[in-house]
Short mmCIF file of C-alpha atoms in Angstrom, two decimals:
data_model
loop_
_atom_site.label_atom_id
_atom_site.label_comp_id
_atom_site.label_asym_id
_atom_site.label_seq_id
_atom_site.Cartn_x
_atom_site.Cartn_y
_atom_site.Cartn_z
CA MET A 617 120.70 129.48 99.39
CA MET A 618 120.71 125.98 100.47
CA LYS A 619 117.49 123.62 99.32
CA ALA A 620 116.48 122.44 102.46
CA ARG A 621 117.50 118.75 103.63
CA VAL A 622 115.61 115.66 102.03
CA PRO A 623 113.13 114.57 104.54
CA GLU A 624 114.28 110.89 106.56
CA TRP A 625 110.55 109.49 105.72
CA LEU A 626 112.14 109.56 102.56
CA ASN A 627 114.93 107.47 102.82
CA SER A 628 113.82 104.22 101.39
CA THR A 629 113.76 101.28 98.82
CA LEU A 630 110.61 101.79 97.45
CA TRP A 631 111.11 105.10 95.72
CA SER A 632 111.82 104.77 91.84
CA SER A 633 109.51 106.23 89.40
CA LYS A 634 108.22 104.17 85.38
CA SER A 635 105.38 107.37 83.71
CA PRO A 636 103.80 105.10 80.69
CA PRO A 637 101.11 106.44 79.26
CA VAL A 638 98.10 107.32 81.13
CA ASP A 639 94.77 105.72 79.59
CA GLU A 640 92.56 107.12 79.11
CA ARG A 641 88.91 106.59 81.11
CA LEU A 642 85.76 105.51 79.51
CA HIS A 643 82.94 105.96 81.10
CA GLN A 644 79.34 103.80 81.29
CA CYS A 645 77.55 103.96 85.11
CA SER A 646 73.79 102.69 85.88
CA PRO A 647 73.08 101.83 89.02
CA LYS A 648 75.53 99.35 90.97
CA SER A 649 75.21 95.27 90.66
CA SER A 650 76.66 93.08 93.20
CA THR A 651 78.06 89.79 91.99
CA PRO A 652 76.05 86.93 92.19
CA THR A 653 76.78 83.84 94.49
CA ILE A 654 76.38 80.29 94.57
CA SER A 655 75.98 78.31 97.89
CA ALA A 656 76.87 74.97 98.22
CA ALA A 657 77.56 72.20 100.93
CA GLU A 658 80.30 72.51 103.40
CA PRO A 659 82.59 69.59 102.98
CA PRO A 660 84.77 67.85 106.24
CA ARG A 661 86.69 70.36 107.84
CA VAL A 662 90.35 69.42 106.61
CA GLU A 663 93.78 71.60 107.54
CA PRO A 664 95.62 72.73 104.69
CA PRO A 665 99.16 72.72 103.73
CA LEU A 666 101.46 75.84 105.04
CA PRO A 667 103.08 78.02 101.26
CA GLN A 668 106.67 76.59 101.07
CA PRO A 669 109.16 79.42 99.34
CA PRO A 670 108.57 78.87 96.17
CA PRO A 671 111.86 79.28 93.67
CA LYS A 672 113.30 81.87 92.61
CA LEU A 673 111.14 84.23 90.52
CA ILE A 674 112.90 86.67 87.42
CA ILE A 675 111.30 89.71 86.75
CA GLN A 676 112.14 91.67 84.62
CA GLU A 677 113.01 95.51 84.43
CA PRO A 678 111.45 98.20 82.71
CA SER A 679 113.95 100.11 80.81
CA THR A 680 113.28 103.38 81.81
CA PRO A 681 115.50 105.31 84.48
CA GLN A 682 114.53 104.79 87.58
CA MET A 683 115.84 107.00 90.57
CA THR A 684 118.25 105.83 93.17
CA ASP A 685 118.59 104.95 97.13
CA PRO A 686 120.08 107.91 98.76
CA ARG A 687 121.31 105.18 100.93
CA GLY A 688 123.45 102.93 98.29
CA ASP A 689 123.01 100.12 96.62
CA ASP A 690 123.52 97.75 99.09
CA HIS A 691 121.26 99.34 101.53
CA ARG A 692 117.97 96.79 100.71
CA ASN A 693 121.15 93.53 101.11
CA SER A 694 122.30 95.05 104.55
CA PRO A 695 122.58 92.74 107.53
CA SER A 696 120.39 95.65 109.62
CA SER A 697 117.38 94.48 105.99
CA LEU A 698 117.97 90.84 106.28
CA THR A 699 117.90 91.26 109.35
CA GLU A 700 114.79 92.78 109.94
CA ASP A 701 113.41 90.34 106.82
CA ILE A 702 114.08 87.21 108.49
CA SER A 703 112.42 88.48 112.11
CA ARG A 704 109.33 89.28 110.38
CA GLN A 705 108.76 85.98 108.59
CA THR A 706 109.22 84.42 111.18
CA GLN A 707 106.12 86.29 112.40
CA LEU A 708 104.28 85.32 108.38
CA LEU A 709 105.62 82.26 109.45
CA ALA A 710 103.86 81.56 113.06
CA GLU A 711 101.03 83.84 113.19
CA LEU A 712 100.21 82.02 110.05
CA SER A 713 100.04 78.40 111.37
CA LYS A 714 97.82 79.01 113.61
CA LYS A 715 94.95 77.30 113.61
CA THR A 716 91.98 80.97 113.76
CA ILE A 717 94.37 83.59 112.45
CA ASP A 718 94.77 87.36 113.71
CA MET A 719 94.19 90.17 111.56
CA HIS A 720 94.40 93.10 113.65
CA GLU A 721 97.77 90.93 113.70
CA LEU A 722 98.59 90.25 110.86
CA ARG A 723 97.05 93.00 108.48
CA ARG A 724 100.42 95.39 110.81
CA LEU A 725 102.73 92.38 110.28
CA ALA A 726 102.10 92.93 106.50
CA SER A 727 102.24 96.25 106.28
CA GLN A 728 105.95 96.27 106.57
CA GLY A 729 106.19 94.14 103.96
CA ILE A 730 106.43 90.60 103.27
CA PRO A 731 109.96 89.72 102.75
CA ASP A 732 110.17 87.97 98.68
CA GLY A 733 110.88 84.48 98.15
CA VAL A 734 109.62 82.71 100.86
CA GLY A 735 105.90 81.76 99.37
CA ILE A 736 103.53 83.50 101.32
CA ARG A 737 102.80 86.46 99.99
CA PRO A 738 99.69 84.77 97.76
CA THR A 739 97.68 82.86 100.38
CA ILE A 740 98.71 86.61 102.26
CA TRP A 741 96.61 89.12 99.86
CA LYS A 742 93.40 86.23 100.02
CA LEU A 743 93.40 86.62 103.64
CA LEU A 744 93.43 90.59 103.34
CA LEU A 745 91.17 91.13 100.43
CA GLU A 746 88.72 88.09 103.20
CA TYR A 747 88.99 86.31 99.87
CA LEU A 748 90.25 83.35 102.36
CA PRO A 749 88.32 83.26 105.60
CA ASN A 750 91.25 83.48 109.21
CA ASP A 751 90.03 79.62 110.24
CA ARG A 752 91.73 78.10 108.35
CA GLY A 753 89.88 74.46 109.06
CA LEU A 754 87.47 76.91 106.10
CA TRP A 755 89.97 77.09 103.57
CA ALA A 756 89.30 74.10 101.47
CA SER A 757 86.45 74.24 101.12
CA GLU A 758 86.39 77.96 100.07
CA LEU A 759 88.18 78.02 97.50
CA ALA A 760 86.05 74.64 96.16
CA ASN A 761 82.68 76.34 95.79
CA LYS A 762 84.73 79.16 94.54
CA ARG A 763 87.37 78.26 92.53
CA SER A 764 83.46 76.23 91.39
CA GLN A 765 81.33 78.78 90.63
CA TYR A 766 83.86 80.43 88.84
CA LYS A 767 83.60 78.10 86.72
CA ASN A 768 80.30 78.58 86.15
CA PHE A 769 81.09 81.74 85.38
CA LYS A 770 82.39 81.02 82.48
CA GLU A 771 80.61 78.50 81.20
CA GLU A 772 77.61 80.74 81.13
CA LEU A 773 78.87 84.08 80.12
CA LEU A 774 81.65 83.48 77.95
CA VAL A 775 80.05 81.45 75.51
CA ASN A 776 79.57 82.17 71.80
CA PRO A 777 76.08 82.79 71.01
CA SER A 778 76.50 80.83 68.53
CA GLU A 779 77.83 77.67 69.79
CA VAL A 780 74.03 78.48 72.55
CA THR A 781 72.34 78.66 68.94
CA ARG A 782 73.63 75.29 67.91
CA ARG A 783 72.89 73.63 71.17
CA ILE A 784 69.56 74.75 70.84
CA GLU A 785 68.97 73.83 67.26
CA LYS A 786 70.82 69.81 68.61
CA SER A 787 68.24 69.35 71.36
CA ALA A 788 65.84 70.99 69.30
CA GLY A 789 66.88 68.74 66.24
CA ILE A 790 66.52 65.59 68.69
CA GLU A 791 63.06 66.08 68.49
CA ASN A 792 62.20 66.04 65.77
CA ASN A 793 63.80 62.89 64.68
CA GLU A 794 61.55 61.42 67.18
CA SER A 795 59.42 62.89 65.49
CA CYS A 796 60.22 62.27 62.01
CA GLU A 797 61.61 58.83 62.39
CA GLY A 798 60.25 56.22 59.76
CA SER A 799 58.58 59.70 57.57
CA GLY A 800 61.06 59.71 55.34
CA LEU A 801 60.90 64.11 56.21
CA LEU A 802 64.33 65.63 56.62
CA PRO A 803 64.33 67.22 60.83
CA ARG A 804 62.92 70.87 61.13
CA SER A 805 63.64 73.35 63.42
CA GLU A 806 62.02 76.58 64.75
CA ILE A 807 64.63 79.70 65.65
CA THR A 808 62.81 82.04 68.00
CA HIS A 809 62.99 86.23 67.63
CA GLY A 810 65.43 85.79 70.09
CA GLU A 811 67.71 83.29 68.73
CA HIS A 812 68.31 85.36 65.86
CA PRO A 813 71.32 87.40 64.50
CA LEU A 814 69.45 89.85 63.65
CA SER A 815 66.76 90.41 66.01
CA LEU A 816 67.46 93.66 68.19
CA GLY A 817 64.96 92.49 70.98
CA LYS A 818 67.29 93.24 74.49
CA THR A 819 66.16 89.31 75.48
CA SER A 820 68.31 88.13 72.53
CA ILE A 821 71.64 86.71 73.23
CA TRP A 822 72.38 88.26 70.21
CA ASN A 823 71.75 91.57 70.31
CA GLN A 824 73.33 91.24 73.79
CA PHE A 825 76.30 89.68 71.97
CA PHE A 826 77.65 92.67 70.34
CA GLN A 827 76.77 94.67 72.17
CA ASP A 828 79.32 93.98 74.36
CA THR A 829 82.15 93.58 70.59
CA GLU A 830 83.06 96.75 71.55
CA ILE A 831 83.94 96.44 75.36
CA ILE A 832 85.45 92.71 74.93
CA GLU A 833 87.67 94.93 71.88
CA GLN A 834 89.22 96.87 74.65
CA ILE A 835 89.46 94.43 76.59
CA ASP A 836 91.67 92.89 74.22
CA ARG A 837 93.62 96.31 73.36
CA ASP A 838 94.05 96.57 76.83
CA VAL A 839 95.90 93.33 77.76
CA ARG A 840 98.32 93.12 75.20
CA ARG A 841 100.14 96.95 76.47
CA THR A 842 99.57 95.31 80.58
CA HIS A 843 103.11 95.26 81.24
CA PRO A 844 104.91 95.12 77.87
CA ASP A 845 108.30 94.92 79.33
CA MET A 846 107.41 91.28 80.98
CA HIS A 847 107.64 88.18 79.54
CA PHE A 848 105.17 87.23 81.96
CA PHE A 849 101.93 89.23 80.62
CA SER A 850 104.28 90.19 77.51
CA GLY A 851 105.50 88.93 73.58
CA ASP A 852 104.45 85.33 71.79
CA SER A 853 105.39 82.26 74.33
CA SER A 854 102.43 79.95 74.93
CA PHE A 855 103.10 80.96 78.99
CA ALA A 856 102.43 85.34 78.06
CA ASN A 857 99.80 84.22 76.06
CA SER A 858 97.75 82.28 78.49
CA ASN A 859 98.01 84.44 81.36
CA GLN A 860 96.16 87.15 78.82
CA GLU A 861 93.77 85.26 78.68
CA ALA A 862 93.47 84.84 81.81
CA LEU A 863 93.17 88.52 82.03
CA ARG A 864 91.19 89.22 79.71
CA ASN A 865 88.51 86.87 80.40
CA ILE A 866 88.56 87.77 84.63
CA LEU A 867 87.67 91.76 83.05
CA ILE A 868 84.68 90.45 80.28
CA LEU A 869 83.41 88.44 83.20
CA PHE A 870 83.63 91.65 85.47
CA ALA A 871 81.92 93.48 82.63
CA LYS A 872 79.46 91.45 81.78
CA LEU A 873 78.48 91.22 85.94
CA ASN A 874 78.69 94.37 86.95
CA PRO A 875 76.61 96.73 84.15
CA GLY A 876 76.78 99.71 86.49
CA ILE A 877 80.54 100.06 85.76
CA ARG A 878 81.39 97.68 83.20
CA TYR A 879 85.12 97.52 81.67
CA VAL A 880 86.72 100.72 82.57
CA GLN A 881 90.49 100.90 81.45
CA GLY A 882 92.69 100.40 83.71
CA MET A 883 91.67 98.00 85.68
CA ASN A 884 94.22 95.70 83.28
CA GLU A 885 96.63 97.72 85.77
CA VAL A 886 94.84 96.88 89.74
CA LEU A 887 94.80 93.27 88.04
CA ALA A 888 98.19 92.23 86.84
CA PRO A 889 99.53 92.91 90.04
CA LEU A 890 97.34 90.28 91.44
CA PHE A 891 97.40 87.80 89.46
CA TYR A 892 100.91 88.33 89.08
CA VAL A 893 101.26 86.57 92.74
CA PHE A 894 98.45 84.07 92.44
CA LYS A 895 100.02 82.56 89.52
CA ASN A 896 103.31 82.53 91.16
CA ASP A 897 101.78 80.08 94.19
CA SER A 898 104.81 77.59 95.86
CA ASP A 899 101.79 75.21 95.74
CA GLU A 900 100.61 74.21 92.60
CA LYS A 901 97.03 73.25 92.53
CA ASN A 902 96.63 77.09 93.43
CA ALA A 903 98.57 78.52 90.98
CA ALA A 904 96.80 76.53 88.28
CA SER A 905 94.09 78.08 89.69
CA ALA A 906 95.27 81.39 89.91
CA GLU A 907 92.79 83.10 87.79
CA ALA A 908 89.68 82.55 89.32
CA ASP A 909 91.29 82.74 93.11
CA ALA A 910 92.73 86.17 90.87
CA PHE A 911 88.56 86.93 89.53
CA PHE A 912 86.77 87.50 93.51
CA CYS A 913 89.89 89.32 94.80
CA PHE A 914 89.89 91.90 91.86
CA VAL A 915 86.03 92.14 92.52
CA GLU A 916 87.23 92.53 96.04
CA LEU A 917 89.53 95.06 95.66
CA LEU A 918 87.25 96.87 93.55
CA SER A 919 84.06 97.20 95.11
CA GLY A 920 86.16 99.81 98.14
CA PHE A 921 86.65 102.60 95.56
CA ARG A 922 84.75 101.75 91.94
CA ASP A 923 82.38 105.02 92.40
CA HIS A 924 86.75 106.48 91.24
CA PHE A 925 85.34 105.03 87.66
CA CYS A 926 81.80 106.09 88.16
CA GLN A 927 81.67 109.51 86.05
CA GLN A 928 78.26 110.67 87.45
CA LEU A 929 79.98 110.53 89.58
CA ASP A 930 82.98 112.46 89.98
CA ASN A 931 81.39 115.44 92.07
CA SER A 932 79.47 113.38 94.49
CA VAL A 933 80.79 112.54 98.19
CA VAL A 934 82.04 109.14 97.01
CA GLY A 935 83.70 109.84 93.67
CA ILE A 936 86.86 110.93 92.48
CA ARG A 937 86.97 114.83 92.30
CA SER A 938 86.20 114.09 95.98
CA THR A 939 88.91 111.82 97.15
CA ILE A 940 91.98 113.83 95.39
CA THR A 941 90.08 116.74 96.97
CA LYS A 942 91.24 114.88 100.85
CA LEU A 943 94.48 114.39 99.52
CA SER A 944 94.95 118.11 98.91
CA GLN A 945 93.74 118.45 102.86
CA LEU A 946 96.08 116.48 103.39
CA LEU A 947 99.02 117.56 101.82
CA LYS A 948 97.50 121.14 102.55
CA GLU A 949 97.94 119.81 106.22
CA HIS A 950 101.40 118.11 106.68
CA ASP A 951 103.13 120.04 103.93
CA GLU A 952 101.98 123.36 103.56
CA GLU A 953 105.06 124.56 102.15
CA LEU A 954 104.41 121.92 99.46
CA TRP A 955 100.94 122.39 98.81
CA ARG A 956 101.12 126.27 98.59
CA HIS A 957 103.64 126.18 95.95
CA LEU A 958 102.10 123.68 94.08
CA GLU A 959 98.16 124.95 94.24
CA VAL A 960 98.76 128.39 95.11
CA THR A 961 102.23 129.49 93.39
CA SER A 962 102.16 127.23 90.42
CA LYS A 963 98.52 126.61 90.67
CA VAL A 964 98.80 122.75 89.34
CA ASN A 965 95.07 121.77 89.99
CA PRO A 966 95.76 118.41 91.40
CA GLN A 967 94.18 115.44 88.94
CA PHE A 968 96.84 116.46 87.01
CA TYR A 969 98.59 114.18 89.03
CA ALA A 970 97.17 112.23 91.64
CA PHE A 971 94.08 110.86 89.31
CA ARG A 972 96.14 108.15 88.22
CA TRP A 973 97.87 107.45 91.67
CA ILE A 974 94.58 107.19 93.01
CA THR A 975 92.88 104.68 90.42
CA LEU A 976 94.97 103.19 89.27
CA LEU A 977 96.94 102.46 93.25
CA LEU A 978 100.15 103.41 92.07
CA THR A 979 101.31 100.10 89.51
CA GLN A 980 102.56 102.71 86.74
CA GLU A 981 104.42 104.99 89.64
CA PHE A 982 107.03 102.26 90.97
CA ASN A 983 108.42 99.55 88.91
CA PHE A 984 106.63 95.92 89.00
CA ALA A 985 109.27 94.49 92.02
CA ASP A 986 108.40 97.43 93.91
CA SER A 987 105.04 97.89 93.75
CA LEU A 988 104.09 94.78 94.78
CA HIS A 989 105.81 95.67 98.62
CA ILE A 990 103.43 98.72 98.07
CA TRP A 991 100.49 96.96 97.78
CA ASP A 992 101.64 95.08 100.75
CA THR A 993 101.22 98.55 103.00
CA LEU A 994 97.77 99.15 101.18
CA LEU A 995 96.18 95.77 101.40
CA SER A 996 96.48 96.01 105.02
CA ASP A 997 94.71 98.94 105.59
CA PRO A 998 91.09 97.56 107.14
CA GLU A 999 89.55 99.78 105.42
CA GLY A 1000 91.06 98.94 101.86
CA PRO A 1001 93.06 101.33 99.68
CA GLN A 1002 91.77 104.87 100.37
CA VAL A 1003 93.41 107.92 100.81
CA GLY A 1004 94.33 107.07 104.30
CA ALA A 1005 97.26 107.82 106.58
CA LYS A 1006 98.76 104.64 105.45
CA TYR A 1007 99.53 106.47 101.47
CA LEU A 1008 99.71 109.25 102.63
CA PRO A 1009 103.47 109.26 103.62
CA ILE A 1010 103.91 107.46 99.20
CA LEU A 1011 101.66 109.77 97.59
CA PHE A 1012 104.53 113.07 99.61
CA ALA A 1013 107.67 110.37 98.71
CA LEU A 1014 106.19 111.68 95.20
CA LEU A 1015 105.67 114.36 95.41
CA VAL A 1016 108.68 116.00 97.27
CA GLU A 1017 111.12 114.04 94.88
CA LYS A 1018 109.49 115.48 92.32
CA ARG A 1019 110.71 119.42 93.91
CA TRP A 1020 113.87 117.72 95.23
CA CYS A 1021 115.06 116.53 91.32
#
């Protein structure tokens, strides 16, 4: 009996496979908490320059086997493919040059893929995630405000309690020195209950520090495991170490500012593409501020599906099981034969294959370079990277690829 012909929509250059170990979720839930905002006076409107092409980036690919394109290895470099990229690149640059960007048109163009090597992906992703407004005249003030806000977050929330205590003692010591001048007595300051390292009070900075230690240690372990095949994220170089430190800072701040979710294993994989793209911005000033920009875009990205990380909401209409059920229903509508084979004949629970796809936004199913192109499409959806129409071709391709292997 001959096998059915491979569907035409599966013949894409995007499908390659990667299967690293899967981290289990750490479930910690409480009522949601929104990230505080800081308002600032708006400086004069300045038209920012258009993005310039960056130097060629070299991404070390994973050593795991990858699928081959049925149309051949030269398809990506075929004349028709190059012509499409050049045409789309021209249209995207023209849209970005407008004083007020048409977001509907930008999303339409970006959903088809953003050409590599042009240097516009960082700007487009920031627009798609609404980190940048569509009015180019507001970009400079908006970026300055957000980056200043992030700096304040780091100063307030990433300080070791011993440093806080030292500042308090130094301040108290100045007052004591003034009162003890000429008396020959050594200055003395009292440590309040909240400042004592053994205090268990809810307001104690030391008690909070010890509670955060477990999460911080988990973040540190996960950050070190992020894309070990890429020198950008892994290795002993100062560059890799600084990038790991940036990821660590972002995840710790997110956990502190969002006590309803805190940190869940796998968030590092969702953050990595954002930070990588922003750090490789051709604009040196933007690249230097990649940590701050990635933080706010990460918060915005997770706001669309943060309930997937909360165990108490797993069985609710916004929980992960509801989303997986929706995917199963969509699969049944579009490919009932495959759905019946998986869930009726083989009795495969969709959670076994769909959980990681949904929570990690397909970052673990493809090599890193291809996942960036997939994210171009996912982020261009105005409803966010949810399980919907734009998700289906990718997810179905993964399922059908297993059937045809």
